[in-house]
Amino acid sequence: MTDFKLDESQQAAFNNIVAGGSKISIINGGPGRGKTTVIKTIIKALIDKGLSPAGVYFCAPTGKAAKVMDEALKKDEGFYAMLENIPATIHRMLGCKGPGAWEYNRDSPLEAKIVIVDESSMIDSELMSRLIMSVSSDCRFVMLGDAGQLPPVGPGAPFADIIAMNKPDMVNTLDINHRAAEGGMIANATEQIRRGEAITFGRSEERRV
């Protein structure tokens, strides 16, 4: 039982990740698709099944992305109070002390059972490799991101590469824009751009560009 009403694609992602055996899972979707809603539902279900909150970590590649994630989770006060690790940058979570100096690494892994990685499309191959080799072998990753965003600045694009593998047990795509359905102007404009349509400002009978 979940606390949120999930749409069909969200429910499929929930079922796939909670019941699935893949160590790496992707939740792919643009703005307004409900990635945060799904991940909160997944974490609550896993905790109900015995996962310790101490083993749940949240991270993002930049400070701004980590702060946005933190603010999104805080909106559910009950869920946020249950957490023991608040969202942080990947570098901070892994204890980066400088070039080549990391508190957590292959020989001293982070005690995480599941790591939620937001804005994963921004992560290059080097940082992704560092993240994966700094946790124990039984840790699971859930990577949140938007395949429609620009690729990482550094070499490689692991998020896009995993999606291109087209493995249904790993890749979950959310396809309903709830913000657009609610009439948000920015969300509507984003959706129209993605579909290659002219942007509508205001109501449908008003001018277009």
PDB file of N, CA, C and O in Angstrom, residues 177-204:
ATOM      1  N   ASN A 177       2.832  14.221 -17.748  1.00  0.00           N
ATOM      2  CA  ASN A 177       3.271  15.489 -17.168  1.00  0.00           C
ATOM      3  C   ASN A 177       2.140  16.048 -16.304  1.00  0.00           C
ATOM      4  O   ASN A 177       1.199  16.641 -16.802  1.00  0.00           O
ATOM      5  N   HIS A 178       2.270  15.851 -15.007  1.00  0.00           N
ATOM      6  CA  HIS A 178       1.208  16.284 -14.098  1.00  0.00           C
ATOM      7  C   HIS A 178       1.144  17.802 -13.974  1.00  0.00           C
ATOM      8  O   HIS A 178       0.068  18.360 -13.766  1.00  0.00           O
ATOM      9  N   ARG A 179       2.272  18.469 -14.100  1.00  0.00           N
ATOM     10  CA  ARG A 179       2.246  19.939 -14.026  1.00  0.00           C
ATOM     11  C   ARG A 179       1.520  20.530 -15.223  1.00  0.00           C
ATOM     12  O   ARG A 179       0.783  21.499 -15.100  1.00  0.00           O
ATOM     13  N   ALA A 180       1.756  19.940 -16.390  1.00  0.00           N
ATOM     14  CA  ALA A 180       1.051  20.427 -17.583  1.00  0.00           C
ATOM     15  C   ALA A 180      -0.445  20.170 -17.450  1.00  0.00           C
ATOM     16  O   ALA A 180      -1.267  20.994 -17.844  1.00  0.00           O
ATOM     17  N   ALA A 181      -0.793  19.017 -16.875  1.00  0.00           N
ATOM     18  CA  ALA A 181      -2.203  18.698 -16.690  1.00  0.00           C
ATOM     19  C   ALA A 181      -2.876  19.684 -15.747  1.00  0.00           C
ATOM     20  O   ALA A 181      -4.071  19.952 -15.850  1.00  0.00           O
ATOM     21  N   GLU A 182      -2.071  20.241 -14.814  1.00  0.00           N
ATOM     22  CA  GLU A 182      -2.611  21.224 -13.871  1.00  0.00           C
ATOM     23  C   GLU A 182      -2.625  22.630 -14.458  1.00  0.00           C
ATOM     24  O   GLU A 182      -3.099  23.564 -13.819  1.00  0.00           O
ATOM     25  N   GLY A 183      -2.082  22.805 -15.660  1.00  0.00           N
ATOM     26  CA  GLY A 183      -2.139  24.094 -16.325  1.00  0.00           C
ATOM     27  C   GLY A 183      -0.968  25.016 -16.065  1.00  0.00           C
ATOM     28  O   GLY A 183      -1.061  26.213 -16.327  1.00  0.00           O
ATOM     29  N   GLY A 184       0.156  24.513 -15.539  1.00  0.00           N
ATOM     30  CA  GLY A 184       1.325  25.351 -15.308  1.00  0.00           C
ATOM     31  C   GLY A 184       1.885  25.877 -16.625  1.00  0.00           C
ATOM     32  O   GLY A 184       2.117  25.114 -17.564  1.00  0.00           O
ATOM     33  N   MET A 185       2.115  27.196 -16.716  1.00  0.00           N
ATOM     34  CA  MET A 185       2.531  27.802 -17.975  1.00  0.00           C
ATOM     35  C   MET A 185       3.893  27.285 -18.437  1.00  0.00           C
ATOM     36  O   MET A 185       4.074  26.941 -19.603  1.00  0.00           O
ATOM     37  N   ILE A 186       4.866  27.216 -17.502  1.00  0.00           N
ATOM     38  CA  ILE A 186       6.201  26.746 -17.874  1.00  0.00           C
ATOM     39  C   ILE A 186       6.152  25.278 -18.277  1.00  0.00           C
ATOM     40  O   ILE A 186       6.762  24.864 -19.264  1.00  0.00           O
ATOM     41  N   ALA A 187       5.410  24.484 -17.500  1.00  0.00           N
ATOM     42  CA  ALA A 187       5.297  23.051 -17.814  1.00  0.00           C
ATOM     43  C   ALA A 187       4.654  22.839 -19.173  1.00  0.00           C
ATOM     44  O   ALA A 187       5.087  21.990 -19.957  1.00  0.00           O
ATOM     45  N   ASN A 188       3.615  23.625 -19.460  1.00  0.00           N
ATOM     46  CA  ASN A 188       2.962  23.510 -20.767  1.00  0.00           C
ATOM     47  C   ASN A 188       3.910  23.877 -21.892  1.00  0.00           C
ATOM     48  O   ASN A 188       3.970  23.206 -22.934  1.00  0.00           O
ATOM     49  N   ALA A 189       4.666  24.967 -21.703  1.00  0.00           N
ATOM     50  CA  ALA A 189       5.613  25.409 -22.732  1.00  0.00           C
ATOM     51  C   ALA A 189       6.687  24.356 -22.960  1.00  0.00           C
ATOM     52  O   ALA A 189       7.062  24.054 -24.097  1.00  0.00           O
ATOM     53  N   THR A 190       7.193  23.774 -21.856  1.00  0.00           N
ATOM     54  CA  THR A 190       8.220  22.727 -21.966  1.00  0.00           C
ATOM     55  C   THR A 190       7.697  21.540 -22.752  1.00  0.00           C
ATOM     56  O   THR A 190       8.376  20.981 -23.622  1.00  0.00           O
ATOM     57  N   GLU A 191       6.462  21.154 -22.463  1.00  0.00           N
ATOM     58  CA  GLU A 191       5.866  20.009 -23.145  1.00  0.00           C
ATOM     59  C   GLU A 191       5.708  20.290 -24.638  1.00  0.00           C
ATOM     60  O   GLU A 191       5.956  19.422 -25.489  1.00  0.00           O
ATOM     61  N   GLN A 192       5.313  21.506 -24.987  1.00  0.00           N
ATOM     62  CA  GLN A 192       5.145  21.864 -26.399  1.00  0.00           C
ATOM     63  C   GLN A 192       6.479  21.891 -27.131  1.00  0.00           C
ATOM     64  O   GLN A 192       6.576  21.446 -28.281  1.00  0.00           O
ATOM     65  N   ILE A 193       7.518  22.384 -26.475  1.00  0.00           N
ATOM     66  CA  ILE A 193       8.850  22.396 -27.086  1.00  0.00           C
ATOM     67  C   ILE A 193       9.323  20.974 -27.348  1.00  0.00           C
ATOM     68  O   ILE A 193       9.865  20.661 -28.416  1.00  0.00           O
ATOM     69  N   ARG A 194       9.122  20.081 -26.387  1.00  0.00           N
ATOM     70  CA  ARG A 194       9.547  18.690 -26.541  1.00  0.00           C
ATOM     71  C   ARG A 194       8.842  18.026 -27.717  1.00  0.00           C
ATOM     72  O   ARG A 194       9.404  17.166 -28.388  1.00  0.00           O
ATOM     73  N   ARG A 195       7.596  18.433 -27.977  1.00  0.00           N
ATOM     74  CA  ARG A 195       6.836  17.846 -29.081  1.00  0.00           C
ATOM     75  C   ARG A 195       7.060  18.586 -30.393  1.00  0.00           C
ATOM     76  O   ARG A 195       6.483  18.214 -31.413  1.00  0.00           O
ATOM     77  N   GLY A 196       7.892  19.638 -30.358  1.00  0.00           N
ATOM     78  CA  GLY A 196       8.166  20.409 -31.561  1.00  0.00           C
ATOM     79  C   GLY A 196       7.029  21.312 -31.977  1.00  0.00           C
ATOM     80  O   GLY A 196       6.922  21.691 -33.149  1.00  0.00           O
ATOM     81  N   GLU A 197       6.195  21.690 -31.020  1.00  0.00           N
ATOM     82  CA  GLU A 197       5.039  22.527 -31.309  1.00  0.00           C
ATOM     83  C   GLU A 197       5.325  23.989 -30.962  1.00  0.00           C
ATOM     84  O   GLU A 197       6.264  24.294 -30.217  1.00  0.00           O
ATOM     85  N   ALA A 198       4.511  24.889 -31.500  1.00  0.00           N
ATOM     86  CA  ALA A 198       4.616  26.300 -31.143  1.00  0.00           C
ATOM     87  C   ALA A 198       4.165  26.485 -29.701  1.00  0.00           C
ATOM     88  O   ALA A 198       3.262  25.804 -29.221  1.00  0.00           O
ATOM     89  N   ILE A 199       4.818  27.401 -28.997  1.00  0.00           N
ATOM     90  CA  ILE A 199       4.500  27.649 -27.592  1.00  0.00           C
ATOM     91  C   ILE A 199       3.242  28.494 -27.483  1.00  0.00           C
ATOM     92  O   ILE A 199       3.093  29.512 -28.161  1.00  0.00           O
ATOM     93  N   THR A 200       2.337  28.082 -26.620  1.00  0.00           N
ATOM     94  CA  THR A 200       1.119  28.832 -26.352  1.00  0.00           C
ATOM     95  C   THR A 200       1.285  29.628 -25.067  1.00  0.00           C
ATOM     96  O   THR A 200       1.648  29.065 -24.036  1.00  0.00           O
ATOM     97  N   PHE A 201       1.075  30.932 -25.134  1.00  0.00           N
ATOM     98  CA  PHE A 201       1.094  31.757 -23.935  1.00  0.00           C
ATOM     99  C   PHE A 201      -0.332  31.995 -23.485  1.00  0.00           C
ATOM    100  O   PHE A 201      -1.158  32.488 -24.253  1.00  0.00           O
ATOM    101  N   GLY A 202      -0.647  31.636 -22.256  1.00  0.00           N
ATOM    102  CA  GLY A 202      -2.004  31.823 -21.754  1.00  0.00           C
ATOM    103  C   GLY A 202      -2.919  30.742 -22.276  1.00  0.00           C
ATOM    104  O   GLY A 202      -2.523  29.609 -22.492  1.00  0.00           O
ATOM    105  N   ARG A 203      -4.172  31.094 -22.523  1.00  0.00           N
ATOM    106  CA  ARG A 203      -5.170  30.129 -22.972  1.00  0.00           C
ATOM    107  C   ARG A 203      -4.975  29.805 -24.448  1.00  0.00           C
ATOM    108  O   ARG A 203      -4.341  30.543 -25.190  1.00  0.00           O
ATOM    109  N   SER A 204      -5.541  28.710 -24.861  1.00  0.00           N
ATOM    110  CA  SER A 204      -5.317  28.202 -26.227  1.00  0.00           C
ATOM    111  C   SER A 204      -5.766  29.182 -27.292  1.00  0.00           C
ATOM    112  O   SER A 204      -5.247  29.185 -28.417  1.00  0.00           O
TER     113      SER A 204
END
